[in-house]
Tab-separated table of N, CA and C in Angstrom:
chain	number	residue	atom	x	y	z
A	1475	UNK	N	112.908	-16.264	-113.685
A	1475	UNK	CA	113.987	-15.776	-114.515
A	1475	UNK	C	115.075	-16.849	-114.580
A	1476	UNK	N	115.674	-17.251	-115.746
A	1476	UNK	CA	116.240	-18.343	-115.851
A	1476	UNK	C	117.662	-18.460	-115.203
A	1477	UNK	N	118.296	-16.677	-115.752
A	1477	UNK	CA	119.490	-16.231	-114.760
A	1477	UNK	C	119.673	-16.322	-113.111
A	1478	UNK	N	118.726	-16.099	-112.575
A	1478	UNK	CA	118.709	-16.824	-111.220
A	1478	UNK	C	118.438	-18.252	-110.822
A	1479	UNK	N	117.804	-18.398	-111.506
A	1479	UNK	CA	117.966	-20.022	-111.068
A	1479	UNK	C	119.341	-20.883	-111.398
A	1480	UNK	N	119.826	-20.188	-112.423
A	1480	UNK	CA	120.878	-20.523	-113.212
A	1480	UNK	C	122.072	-20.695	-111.999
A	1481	UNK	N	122.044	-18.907	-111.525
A	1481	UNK	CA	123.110	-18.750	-110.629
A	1481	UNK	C	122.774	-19.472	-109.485
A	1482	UNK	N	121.616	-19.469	-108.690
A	1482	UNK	CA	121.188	-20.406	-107.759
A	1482	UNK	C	121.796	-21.410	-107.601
A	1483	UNK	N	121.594	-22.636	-108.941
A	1483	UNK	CA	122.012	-23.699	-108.936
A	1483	UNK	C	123.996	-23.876	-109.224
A	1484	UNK	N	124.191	-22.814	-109.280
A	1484	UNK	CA	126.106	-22.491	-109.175
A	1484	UNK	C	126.564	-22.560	-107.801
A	1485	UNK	N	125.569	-21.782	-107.126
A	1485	UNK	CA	126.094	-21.220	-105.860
A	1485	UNK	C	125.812	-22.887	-104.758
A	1486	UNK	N	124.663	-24.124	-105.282
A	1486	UNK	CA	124.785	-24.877	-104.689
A	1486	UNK	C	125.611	-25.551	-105.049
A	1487	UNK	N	125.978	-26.211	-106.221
A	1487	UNK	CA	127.285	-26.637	-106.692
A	1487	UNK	C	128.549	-26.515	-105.857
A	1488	UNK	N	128.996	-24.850	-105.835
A	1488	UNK	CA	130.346	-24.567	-105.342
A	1488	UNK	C	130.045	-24.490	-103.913
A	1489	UNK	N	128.692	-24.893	-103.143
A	1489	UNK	CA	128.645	-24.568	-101.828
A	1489	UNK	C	129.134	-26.567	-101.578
A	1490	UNK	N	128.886	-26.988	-102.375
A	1490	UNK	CA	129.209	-28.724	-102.222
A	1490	UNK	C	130.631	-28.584	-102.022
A	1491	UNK	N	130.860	-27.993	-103.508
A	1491	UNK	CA	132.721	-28.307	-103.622
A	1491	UNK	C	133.491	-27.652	-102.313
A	1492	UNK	N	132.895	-27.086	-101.885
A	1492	UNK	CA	133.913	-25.691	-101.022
A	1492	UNK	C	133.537	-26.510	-99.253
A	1493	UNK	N	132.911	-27.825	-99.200
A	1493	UNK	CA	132.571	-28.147	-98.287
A	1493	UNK	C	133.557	-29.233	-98.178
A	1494	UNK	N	133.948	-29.897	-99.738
A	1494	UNK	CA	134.713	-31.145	-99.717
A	1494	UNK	C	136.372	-30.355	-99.821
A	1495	UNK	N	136.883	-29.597	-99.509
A	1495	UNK	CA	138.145	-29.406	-100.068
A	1495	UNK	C	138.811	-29.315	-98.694
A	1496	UNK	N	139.737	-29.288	-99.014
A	1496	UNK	CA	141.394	-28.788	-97.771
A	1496	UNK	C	142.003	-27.358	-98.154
A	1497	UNK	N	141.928	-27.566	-96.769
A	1497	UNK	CA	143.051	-26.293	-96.528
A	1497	UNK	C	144.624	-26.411	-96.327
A	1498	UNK	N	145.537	-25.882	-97.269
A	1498	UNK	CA	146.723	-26.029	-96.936
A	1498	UNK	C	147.120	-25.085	-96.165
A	1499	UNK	N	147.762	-24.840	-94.918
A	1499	UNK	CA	148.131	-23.908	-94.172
A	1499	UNK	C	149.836	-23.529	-94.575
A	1500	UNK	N	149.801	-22.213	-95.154
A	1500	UNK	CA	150.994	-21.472	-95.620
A	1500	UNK	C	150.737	-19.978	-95.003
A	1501	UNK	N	151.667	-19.365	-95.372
A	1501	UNK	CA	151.462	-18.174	-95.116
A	1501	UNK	C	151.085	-17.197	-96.529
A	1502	UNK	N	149.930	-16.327	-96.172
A	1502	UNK	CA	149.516	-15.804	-97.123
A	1502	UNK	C	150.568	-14.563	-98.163
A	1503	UNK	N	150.477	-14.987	-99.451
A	1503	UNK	CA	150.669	-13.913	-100.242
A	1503	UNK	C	149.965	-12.640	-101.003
A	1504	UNK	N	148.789	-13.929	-101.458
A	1504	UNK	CA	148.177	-13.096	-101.968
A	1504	UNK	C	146.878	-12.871	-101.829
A	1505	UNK	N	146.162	-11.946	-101.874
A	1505	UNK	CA	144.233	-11.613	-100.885
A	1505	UNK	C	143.495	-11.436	-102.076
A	1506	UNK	N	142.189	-11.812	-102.013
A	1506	UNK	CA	141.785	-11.130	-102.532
A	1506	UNK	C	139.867	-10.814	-101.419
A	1507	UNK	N	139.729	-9.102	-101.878
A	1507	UNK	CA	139.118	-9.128	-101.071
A	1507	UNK	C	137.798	-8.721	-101.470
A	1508	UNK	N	136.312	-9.115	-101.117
A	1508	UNK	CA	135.534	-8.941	-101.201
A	1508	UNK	C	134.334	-8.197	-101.099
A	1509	UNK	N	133.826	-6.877	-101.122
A	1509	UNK	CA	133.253	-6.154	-100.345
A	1509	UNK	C	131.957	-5.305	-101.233
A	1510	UNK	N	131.089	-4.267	-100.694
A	1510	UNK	CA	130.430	-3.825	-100.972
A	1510	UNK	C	130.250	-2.241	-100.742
A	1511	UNK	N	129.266	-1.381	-101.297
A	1511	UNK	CA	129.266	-0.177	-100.890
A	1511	UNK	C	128.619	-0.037	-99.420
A	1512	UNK	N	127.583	-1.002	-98.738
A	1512	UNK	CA	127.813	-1.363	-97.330
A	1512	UNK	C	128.369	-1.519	-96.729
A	1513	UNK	N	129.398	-2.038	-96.858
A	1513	UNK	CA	130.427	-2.462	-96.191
A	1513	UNK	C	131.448	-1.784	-95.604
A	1514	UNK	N	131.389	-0.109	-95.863
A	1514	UNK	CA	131.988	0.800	-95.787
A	1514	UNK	C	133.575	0.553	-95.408
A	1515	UNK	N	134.189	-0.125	-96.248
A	1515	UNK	CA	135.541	-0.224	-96.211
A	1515	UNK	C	136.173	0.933	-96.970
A	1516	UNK	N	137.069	1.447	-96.227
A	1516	UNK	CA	137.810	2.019	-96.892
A	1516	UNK	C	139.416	2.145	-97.243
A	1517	UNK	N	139.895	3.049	-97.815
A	1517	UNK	CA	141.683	3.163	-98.400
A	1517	UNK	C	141.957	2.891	-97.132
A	1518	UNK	N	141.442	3.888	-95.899
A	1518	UNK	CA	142.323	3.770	-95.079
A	1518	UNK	C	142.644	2.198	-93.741
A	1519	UNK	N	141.485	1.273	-94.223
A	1519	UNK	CA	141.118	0.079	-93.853
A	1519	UNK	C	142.145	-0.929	-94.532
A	1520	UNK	N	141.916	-0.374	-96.204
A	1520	UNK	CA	143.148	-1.501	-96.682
A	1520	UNK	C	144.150	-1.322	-96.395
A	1521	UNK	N	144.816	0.358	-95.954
A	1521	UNK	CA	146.469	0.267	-95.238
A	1521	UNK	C	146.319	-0.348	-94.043
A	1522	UNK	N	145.617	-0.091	-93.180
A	1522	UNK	CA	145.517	-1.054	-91.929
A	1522	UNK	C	145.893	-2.404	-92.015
A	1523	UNK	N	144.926	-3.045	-93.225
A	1523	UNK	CA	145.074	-4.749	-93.048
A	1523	UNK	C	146.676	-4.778	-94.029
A	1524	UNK	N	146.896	-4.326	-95.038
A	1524	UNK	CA	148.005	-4.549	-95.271
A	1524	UNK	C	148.962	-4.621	-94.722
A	1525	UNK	N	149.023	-3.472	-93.232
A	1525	UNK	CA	150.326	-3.008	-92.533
A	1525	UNK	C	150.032	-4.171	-91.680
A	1526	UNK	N	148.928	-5.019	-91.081
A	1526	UNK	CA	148.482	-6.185	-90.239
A	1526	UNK	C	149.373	-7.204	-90.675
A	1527	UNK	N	149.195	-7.160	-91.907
A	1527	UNK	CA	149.271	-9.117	-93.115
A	1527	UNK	C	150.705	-8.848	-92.914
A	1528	UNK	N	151.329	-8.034	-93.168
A	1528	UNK	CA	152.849	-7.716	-93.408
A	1528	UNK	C	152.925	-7.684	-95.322
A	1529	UNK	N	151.723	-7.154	-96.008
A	1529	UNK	CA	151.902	-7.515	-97.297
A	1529	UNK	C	151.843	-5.993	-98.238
A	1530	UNK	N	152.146	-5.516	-98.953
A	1530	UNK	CA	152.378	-4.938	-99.518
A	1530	UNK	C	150.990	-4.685	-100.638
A	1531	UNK	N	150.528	-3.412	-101.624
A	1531	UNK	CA	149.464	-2.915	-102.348
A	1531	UNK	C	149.098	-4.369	-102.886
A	1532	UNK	N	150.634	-4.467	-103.709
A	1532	UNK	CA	150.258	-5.016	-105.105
A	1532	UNK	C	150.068	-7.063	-104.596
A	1533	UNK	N	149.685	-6.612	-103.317
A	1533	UNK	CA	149.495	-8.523	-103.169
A	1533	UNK	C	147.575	-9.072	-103.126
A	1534	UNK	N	147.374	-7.906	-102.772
A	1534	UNK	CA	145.727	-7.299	-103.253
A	1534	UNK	C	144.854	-7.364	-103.887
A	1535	UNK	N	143.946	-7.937	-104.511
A	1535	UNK	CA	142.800	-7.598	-105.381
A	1535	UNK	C	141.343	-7.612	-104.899
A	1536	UNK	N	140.996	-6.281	-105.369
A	1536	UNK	CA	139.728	-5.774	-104.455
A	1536	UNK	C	138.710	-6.273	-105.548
A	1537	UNK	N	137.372	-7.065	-105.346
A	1537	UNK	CA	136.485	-7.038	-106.421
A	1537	UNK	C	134.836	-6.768	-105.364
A	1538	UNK	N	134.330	-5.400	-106.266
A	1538	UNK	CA	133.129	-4.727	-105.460
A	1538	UNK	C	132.278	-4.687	-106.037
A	1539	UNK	N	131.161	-5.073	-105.288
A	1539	UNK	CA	129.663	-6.050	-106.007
A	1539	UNK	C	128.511	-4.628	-105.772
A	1540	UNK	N	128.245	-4.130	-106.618
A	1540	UNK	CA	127.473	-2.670	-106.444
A	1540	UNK	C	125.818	-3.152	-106.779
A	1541	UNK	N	125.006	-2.472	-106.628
A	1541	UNK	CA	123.480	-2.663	-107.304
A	1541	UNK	C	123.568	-2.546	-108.860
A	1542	UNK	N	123.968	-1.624	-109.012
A	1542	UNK	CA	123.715	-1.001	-110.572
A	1542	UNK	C	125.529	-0.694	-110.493
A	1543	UNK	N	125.919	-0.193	-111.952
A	1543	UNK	CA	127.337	-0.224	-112.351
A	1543	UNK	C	127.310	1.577	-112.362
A	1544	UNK	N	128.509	1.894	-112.148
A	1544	UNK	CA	129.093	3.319	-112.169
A	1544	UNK	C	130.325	3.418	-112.385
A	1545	UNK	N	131.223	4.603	-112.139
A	1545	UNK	CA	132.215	4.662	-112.463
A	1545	UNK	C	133.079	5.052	-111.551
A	1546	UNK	N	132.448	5.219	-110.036
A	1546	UNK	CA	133.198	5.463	-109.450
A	1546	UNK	C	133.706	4.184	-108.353
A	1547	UNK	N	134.748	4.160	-108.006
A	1547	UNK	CA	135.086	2.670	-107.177
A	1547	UNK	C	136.076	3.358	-106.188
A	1548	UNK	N	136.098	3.598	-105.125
A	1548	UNK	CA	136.951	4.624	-104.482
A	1548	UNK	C	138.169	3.359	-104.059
A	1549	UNK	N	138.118	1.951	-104.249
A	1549	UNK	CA	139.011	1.033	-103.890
A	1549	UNK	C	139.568	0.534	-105.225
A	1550	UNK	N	139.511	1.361	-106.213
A	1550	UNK	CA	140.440	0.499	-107.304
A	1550	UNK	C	140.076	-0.504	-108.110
A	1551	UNK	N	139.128	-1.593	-108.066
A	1551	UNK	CA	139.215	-2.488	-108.192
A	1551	UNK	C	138.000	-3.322	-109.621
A	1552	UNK	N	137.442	-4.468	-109.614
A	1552	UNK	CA	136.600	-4.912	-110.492
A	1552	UNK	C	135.413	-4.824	-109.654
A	1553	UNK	N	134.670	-4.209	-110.652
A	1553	UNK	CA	133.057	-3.873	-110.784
A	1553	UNK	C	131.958	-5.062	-110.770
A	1554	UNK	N	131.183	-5.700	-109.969
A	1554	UNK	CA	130.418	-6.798	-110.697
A	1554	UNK	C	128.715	-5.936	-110.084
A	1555	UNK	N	127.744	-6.294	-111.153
A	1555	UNK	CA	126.330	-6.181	-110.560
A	1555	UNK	C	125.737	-7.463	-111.227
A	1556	UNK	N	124.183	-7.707	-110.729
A	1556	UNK	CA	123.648	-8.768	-111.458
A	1556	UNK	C	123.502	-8.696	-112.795
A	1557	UNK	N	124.042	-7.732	-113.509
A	1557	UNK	CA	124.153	-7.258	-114.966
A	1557	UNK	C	125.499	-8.254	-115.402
A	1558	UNK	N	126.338	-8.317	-114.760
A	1558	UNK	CA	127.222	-9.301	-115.181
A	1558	UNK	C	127.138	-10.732	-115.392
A	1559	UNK	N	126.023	-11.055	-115.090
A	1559	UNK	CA	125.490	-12.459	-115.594
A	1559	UNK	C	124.869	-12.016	-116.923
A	1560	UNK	N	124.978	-12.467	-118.129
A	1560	UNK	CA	123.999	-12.867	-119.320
A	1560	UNK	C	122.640	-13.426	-118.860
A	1561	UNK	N	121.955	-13.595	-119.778
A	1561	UNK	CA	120.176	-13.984	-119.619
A	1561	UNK	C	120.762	-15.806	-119.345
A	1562	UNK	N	122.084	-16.354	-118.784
A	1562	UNK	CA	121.769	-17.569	-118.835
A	1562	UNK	C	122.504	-18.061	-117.531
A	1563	UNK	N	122.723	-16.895	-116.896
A	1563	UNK	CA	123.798	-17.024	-115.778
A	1563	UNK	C	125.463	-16.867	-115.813
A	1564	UNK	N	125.100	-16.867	-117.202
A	1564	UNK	CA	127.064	-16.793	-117.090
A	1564	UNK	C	127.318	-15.488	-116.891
A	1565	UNK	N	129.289	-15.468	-116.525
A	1565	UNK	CA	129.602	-13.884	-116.210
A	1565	UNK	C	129.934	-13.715	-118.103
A	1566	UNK	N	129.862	-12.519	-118.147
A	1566	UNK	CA	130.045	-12.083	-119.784
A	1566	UNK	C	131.449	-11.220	-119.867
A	1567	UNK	N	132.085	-10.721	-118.573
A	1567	UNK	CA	132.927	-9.649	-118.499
A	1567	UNK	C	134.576	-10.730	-118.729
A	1568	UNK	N	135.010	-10.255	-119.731
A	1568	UNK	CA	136.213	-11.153	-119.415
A	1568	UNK	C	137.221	-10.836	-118.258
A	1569	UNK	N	137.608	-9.693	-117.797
A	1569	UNK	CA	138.171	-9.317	-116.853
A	1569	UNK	C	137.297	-9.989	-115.445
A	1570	UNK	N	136.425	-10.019	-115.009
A	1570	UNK	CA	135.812	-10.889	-113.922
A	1570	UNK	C	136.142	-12.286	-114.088
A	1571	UNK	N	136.183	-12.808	-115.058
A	1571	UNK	CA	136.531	-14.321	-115.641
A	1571	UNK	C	138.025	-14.526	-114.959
A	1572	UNK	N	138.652	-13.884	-115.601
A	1572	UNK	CA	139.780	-13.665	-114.936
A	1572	UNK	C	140.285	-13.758	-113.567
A	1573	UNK	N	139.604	-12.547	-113.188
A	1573	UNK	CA	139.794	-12.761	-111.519
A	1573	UNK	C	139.635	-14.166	-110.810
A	1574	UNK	N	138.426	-14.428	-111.414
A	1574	UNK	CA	137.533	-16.053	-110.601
A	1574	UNK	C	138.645	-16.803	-111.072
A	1575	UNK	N	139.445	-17.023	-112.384
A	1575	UNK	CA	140.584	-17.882	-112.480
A	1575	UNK	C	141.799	-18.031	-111.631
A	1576	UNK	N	142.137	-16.755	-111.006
A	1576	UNK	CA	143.237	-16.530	-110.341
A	1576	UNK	C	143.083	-17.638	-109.171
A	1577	UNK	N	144.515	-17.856	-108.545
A	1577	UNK	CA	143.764	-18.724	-107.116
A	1577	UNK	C	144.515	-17.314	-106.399
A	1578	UNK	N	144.294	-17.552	-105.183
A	1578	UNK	CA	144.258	-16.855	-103.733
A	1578	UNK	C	144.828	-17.439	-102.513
A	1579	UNK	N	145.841	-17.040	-101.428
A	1579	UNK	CA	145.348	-17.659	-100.746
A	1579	UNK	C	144.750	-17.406	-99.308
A	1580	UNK	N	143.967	-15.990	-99.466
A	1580	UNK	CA	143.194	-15.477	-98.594
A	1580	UNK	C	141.980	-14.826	-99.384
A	1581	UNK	N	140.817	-15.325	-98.896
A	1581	UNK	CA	139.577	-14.583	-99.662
A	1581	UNK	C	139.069	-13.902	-98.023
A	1582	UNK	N	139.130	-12.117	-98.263
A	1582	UNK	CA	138.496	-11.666	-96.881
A	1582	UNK	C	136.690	-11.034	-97.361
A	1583	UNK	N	136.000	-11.332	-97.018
A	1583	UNK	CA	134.549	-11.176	-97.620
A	1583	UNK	C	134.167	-10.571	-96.684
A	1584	UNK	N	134.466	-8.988	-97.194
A	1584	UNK	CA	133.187	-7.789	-96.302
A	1584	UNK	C	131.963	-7.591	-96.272
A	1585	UNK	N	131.083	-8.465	-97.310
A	1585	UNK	CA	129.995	-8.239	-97.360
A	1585	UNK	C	129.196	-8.912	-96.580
A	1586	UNK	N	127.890	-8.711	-96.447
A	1586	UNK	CA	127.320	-9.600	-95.548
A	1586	UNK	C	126.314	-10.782	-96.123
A	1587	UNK	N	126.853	-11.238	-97.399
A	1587	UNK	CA	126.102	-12.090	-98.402
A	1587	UNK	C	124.867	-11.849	-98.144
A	1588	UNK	N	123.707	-10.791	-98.835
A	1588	UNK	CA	122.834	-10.891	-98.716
A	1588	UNK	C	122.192	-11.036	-100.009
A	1589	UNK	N	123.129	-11.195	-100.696
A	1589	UNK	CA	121.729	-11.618	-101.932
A	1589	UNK	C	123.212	-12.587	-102.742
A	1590	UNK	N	121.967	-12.872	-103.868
A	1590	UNK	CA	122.949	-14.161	-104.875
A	1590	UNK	C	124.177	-13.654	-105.131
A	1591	UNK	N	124.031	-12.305	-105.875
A	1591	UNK	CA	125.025	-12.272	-106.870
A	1591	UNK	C	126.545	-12.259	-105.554
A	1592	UNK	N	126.519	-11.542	-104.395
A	1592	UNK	CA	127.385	-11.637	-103.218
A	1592	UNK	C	127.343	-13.045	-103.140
A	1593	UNK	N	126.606	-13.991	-102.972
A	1593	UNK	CA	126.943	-14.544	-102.557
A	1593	UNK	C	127.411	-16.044	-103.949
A	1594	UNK	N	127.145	-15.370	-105.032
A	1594	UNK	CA	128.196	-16.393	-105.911
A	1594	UNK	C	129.275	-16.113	-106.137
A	1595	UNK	N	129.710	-14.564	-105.810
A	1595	UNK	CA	131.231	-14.138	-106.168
A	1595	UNK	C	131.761	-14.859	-105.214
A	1596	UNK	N	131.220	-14.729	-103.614
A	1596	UNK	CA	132.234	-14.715	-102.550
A	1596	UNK	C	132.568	-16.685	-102.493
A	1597	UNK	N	131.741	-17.608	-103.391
A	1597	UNK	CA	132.060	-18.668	-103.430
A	1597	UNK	C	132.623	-19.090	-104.230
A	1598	UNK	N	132.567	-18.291	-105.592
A	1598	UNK	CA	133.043	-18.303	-107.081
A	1598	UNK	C	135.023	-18.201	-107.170
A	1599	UNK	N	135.652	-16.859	-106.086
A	1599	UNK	CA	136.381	-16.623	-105.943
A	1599	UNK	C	137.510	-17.923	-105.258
A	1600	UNK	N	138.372	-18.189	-106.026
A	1600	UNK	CA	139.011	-19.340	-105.878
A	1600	UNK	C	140.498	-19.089	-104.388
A	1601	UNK	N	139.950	-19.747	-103.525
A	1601	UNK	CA	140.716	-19.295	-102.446
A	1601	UNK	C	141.081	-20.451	-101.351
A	1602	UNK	N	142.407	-20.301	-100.846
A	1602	UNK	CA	142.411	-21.757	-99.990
A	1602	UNK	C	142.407	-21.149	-98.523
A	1603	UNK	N	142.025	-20.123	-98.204
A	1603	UNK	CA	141.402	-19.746	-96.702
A	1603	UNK	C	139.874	-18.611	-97.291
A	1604	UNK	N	138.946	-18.812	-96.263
A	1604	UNK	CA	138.109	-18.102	-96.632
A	1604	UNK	C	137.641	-17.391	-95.373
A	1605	UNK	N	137.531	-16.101	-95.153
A	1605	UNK	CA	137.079	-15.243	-94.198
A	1605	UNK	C	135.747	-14.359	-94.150
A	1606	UNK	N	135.360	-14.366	-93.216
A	1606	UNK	CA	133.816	-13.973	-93.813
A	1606	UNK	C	133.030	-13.516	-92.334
A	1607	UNK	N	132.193	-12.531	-92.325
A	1607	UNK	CA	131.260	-11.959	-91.133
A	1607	UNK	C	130.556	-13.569	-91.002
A	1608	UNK	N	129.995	-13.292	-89.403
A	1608	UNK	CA	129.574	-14.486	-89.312
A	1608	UNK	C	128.099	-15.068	-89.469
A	1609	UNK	N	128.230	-16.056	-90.602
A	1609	UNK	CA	127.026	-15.943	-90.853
A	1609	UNK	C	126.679	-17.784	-90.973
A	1610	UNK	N	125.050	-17.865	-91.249
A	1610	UNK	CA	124.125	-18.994	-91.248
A	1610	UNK	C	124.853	-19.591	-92.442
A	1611	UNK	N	125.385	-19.376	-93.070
A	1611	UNK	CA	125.620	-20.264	-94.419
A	1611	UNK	C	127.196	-21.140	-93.753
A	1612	UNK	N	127.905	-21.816	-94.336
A	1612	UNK	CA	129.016	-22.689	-94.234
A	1612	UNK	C	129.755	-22.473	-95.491
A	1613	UNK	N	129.942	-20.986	-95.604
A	1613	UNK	CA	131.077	-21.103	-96.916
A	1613	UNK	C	131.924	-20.481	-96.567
A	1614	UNK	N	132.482	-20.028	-94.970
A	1614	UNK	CA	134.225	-19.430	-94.788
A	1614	UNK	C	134.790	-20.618	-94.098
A	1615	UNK	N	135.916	-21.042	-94.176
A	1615	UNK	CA	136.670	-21.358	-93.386
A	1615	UNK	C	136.866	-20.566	-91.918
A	1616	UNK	N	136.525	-19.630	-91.744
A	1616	UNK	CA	136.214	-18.501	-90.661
A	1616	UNK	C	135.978	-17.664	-90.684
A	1617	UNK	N	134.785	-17.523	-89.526
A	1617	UNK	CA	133.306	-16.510	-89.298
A	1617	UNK	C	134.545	-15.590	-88.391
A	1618	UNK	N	134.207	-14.223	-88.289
A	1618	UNK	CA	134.090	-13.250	-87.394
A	1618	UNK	C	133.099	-12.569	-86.977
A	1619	UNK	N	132.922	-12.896	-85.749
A	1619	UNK	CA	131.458	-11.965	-85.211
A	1619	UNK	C	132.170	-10.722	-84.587
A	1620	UNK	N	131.687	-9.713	-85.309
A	1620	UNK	CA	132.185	-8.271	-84.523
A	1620	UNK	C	130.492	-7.114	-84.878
A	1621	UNK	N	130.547	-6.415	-84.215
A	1621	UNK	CA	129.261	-5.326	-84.412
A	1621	UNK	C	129.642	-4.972	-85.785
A	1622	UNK	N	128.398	-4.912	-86.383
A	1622	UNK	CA	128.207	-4.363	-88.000
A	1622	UNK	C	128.998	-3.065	-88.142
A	1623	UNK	N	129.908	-3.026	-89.428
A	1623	UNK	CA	130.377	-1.448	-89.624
A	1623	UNK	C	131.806	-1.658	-89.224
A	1624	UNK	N	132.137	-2.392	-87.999
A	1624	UNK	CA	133.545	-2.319	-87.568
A	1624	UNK	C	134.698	-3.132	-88.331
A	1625	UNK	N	135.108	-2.250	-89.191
A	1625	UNK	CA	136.056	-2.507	-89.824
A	1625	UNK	C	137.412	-3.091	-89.189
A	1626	UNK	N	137.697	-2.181	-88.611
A	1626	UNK	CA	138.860	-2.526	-87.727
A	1626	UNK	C	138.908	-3.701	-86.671
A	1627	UNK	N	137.666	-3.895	-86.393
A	1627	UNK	CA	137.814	-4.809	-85.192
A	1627	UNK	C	137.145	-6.051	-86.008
A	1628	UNK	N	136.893	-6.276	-87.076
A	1628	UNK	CA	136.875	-7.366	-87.848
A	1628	UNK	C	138.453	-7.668	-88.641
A	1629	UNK	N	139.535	-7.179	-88.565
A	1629	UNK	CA	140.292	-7.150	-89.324
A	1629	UNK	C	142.038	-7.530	-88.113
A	1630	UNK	N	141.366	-7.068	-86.780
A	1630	UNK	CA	142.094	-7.142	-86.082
A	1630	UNK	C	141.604	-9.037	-85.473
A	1631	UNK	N	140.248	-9.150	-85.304
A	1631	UNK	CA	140.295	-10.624	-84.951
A	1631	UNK	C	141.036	-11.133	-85.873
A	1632	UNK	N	140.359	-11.057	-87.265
A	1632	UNK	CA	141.083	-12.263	-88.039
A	1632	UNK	C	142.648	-12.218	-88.148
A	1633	UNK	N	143.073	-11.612	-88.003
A	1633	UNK	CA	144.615	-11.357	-87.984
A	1633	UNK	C	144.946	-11.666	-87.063
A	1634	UNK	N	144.310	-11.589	-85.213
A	1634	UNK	CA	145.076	-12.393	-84.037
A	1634	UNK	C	144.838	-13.839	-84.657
A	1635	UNK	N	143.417	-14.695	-85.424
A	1635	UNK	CA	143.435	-15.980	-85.234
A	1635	UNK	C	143.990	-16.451	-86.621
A	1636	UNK	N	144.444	-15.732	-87.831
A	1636	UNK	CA	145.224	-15.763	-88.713
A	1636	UNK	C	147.022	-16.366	-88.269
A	1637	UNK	N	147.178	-15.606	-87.087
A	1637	UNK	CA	148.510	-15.993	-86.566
A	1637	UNK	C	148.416	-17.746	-85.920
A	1638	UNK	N	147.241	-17.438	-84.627
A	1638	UNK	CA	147.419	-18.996	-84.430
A	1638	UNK	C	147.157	-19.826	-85.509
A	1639	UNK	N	146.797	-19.824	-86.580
A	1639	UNK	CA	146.667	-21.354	-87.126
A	1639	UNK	C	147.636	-20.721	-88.198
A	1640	UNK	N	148.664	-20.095	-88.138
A	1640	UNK	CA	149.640	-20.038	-88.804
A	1640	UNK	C	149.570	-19.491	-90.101
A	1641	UNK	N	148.534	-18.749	-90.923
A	1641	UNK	CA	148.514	-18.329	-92.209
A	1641	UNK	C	149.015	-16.576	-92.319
A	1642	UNK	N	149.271	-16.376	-90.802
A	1642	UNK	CA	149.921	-15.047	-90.564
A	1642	UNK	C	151.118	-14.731	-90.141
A	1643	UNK	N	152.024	-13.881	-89.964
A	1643	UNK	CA	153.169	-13.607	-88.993
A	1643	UNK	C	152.952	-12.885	-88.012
């Protein structure tokens, strides 16, 4: 299928670029966060990390990578499935376009990249810290290893080591 190879060859691309870049260390404003219907994050997870960051709703943007598309999103946010690629790899949704334009400067990635389309958003998403479960690939700036499911105690590491290297209060 030409769409996967398509995206394939994106995801090695931005796995190059995202290897050559810098990190500027500031303190974060704005998140954007990454997740899945696995991932079982919930409302009451994002008041947690918000009340953590010291940041407020609207500093936020949730984008949730489903199998198939629906209508329900219990986090608010943009919809992507492998339906959002065209037959040539591109995204077709202008609102997703969008998002990927925005910069960031916290990307928190709940998912556990297991397939492409996770794992071209979570590289696609333009961000100058990147957070991420810990995994075999080299695309966060920092892994958290915590037991699968634990929301909280993935949210509480990165926020103690968010402080030491200074992108937290």
């Amino acid at each position: 299928m030409i769409k996967n190879r398509v995206i394939k060859k994106n995801i090695n691309n931005m796995t190059k670029t995202l290897r050559n870049r810098s990190v500027i260390v500031k303190p974060v404003q704005k998140v954007a966060i990454l997740n899945n219907p696995q991932s079982n994050l919930t409302l009451q997870n994002l008041q947690y990390l918000e009340k953590a960051l010291g940041l407020n709703s609207s500093s936020f943007e949730i984008f949730t990578i489903k199998e198939r598309k629906d209508n329900y999103n219990e986090l608010r946010g943009i919809i992507a499935t492998i339906d959002s690629f065209n037959a040539f790899g591109k995204i077709k949704s202008e609102t997703i376009s969008a998002f990927l334009e925005r910069e960031y400067d916290l990307l928190i990635d709940f998912t556990n990249v297991s397939n492409i389309v996770e794992k071209y958003f979570s590289l696609a998403i333009k961000a100058n810290f990147r957070v991420g479960y810990s995994n075999p690939e080299e695309i966060y700036d920092m892994m958290v290893l915590v037991k699968e499911g634990d929301i909280k105690g993935f949210i509480d590491e990165m926020i103690r080591y968010l402080k030491i290297i200074g992108l937290s209060k």
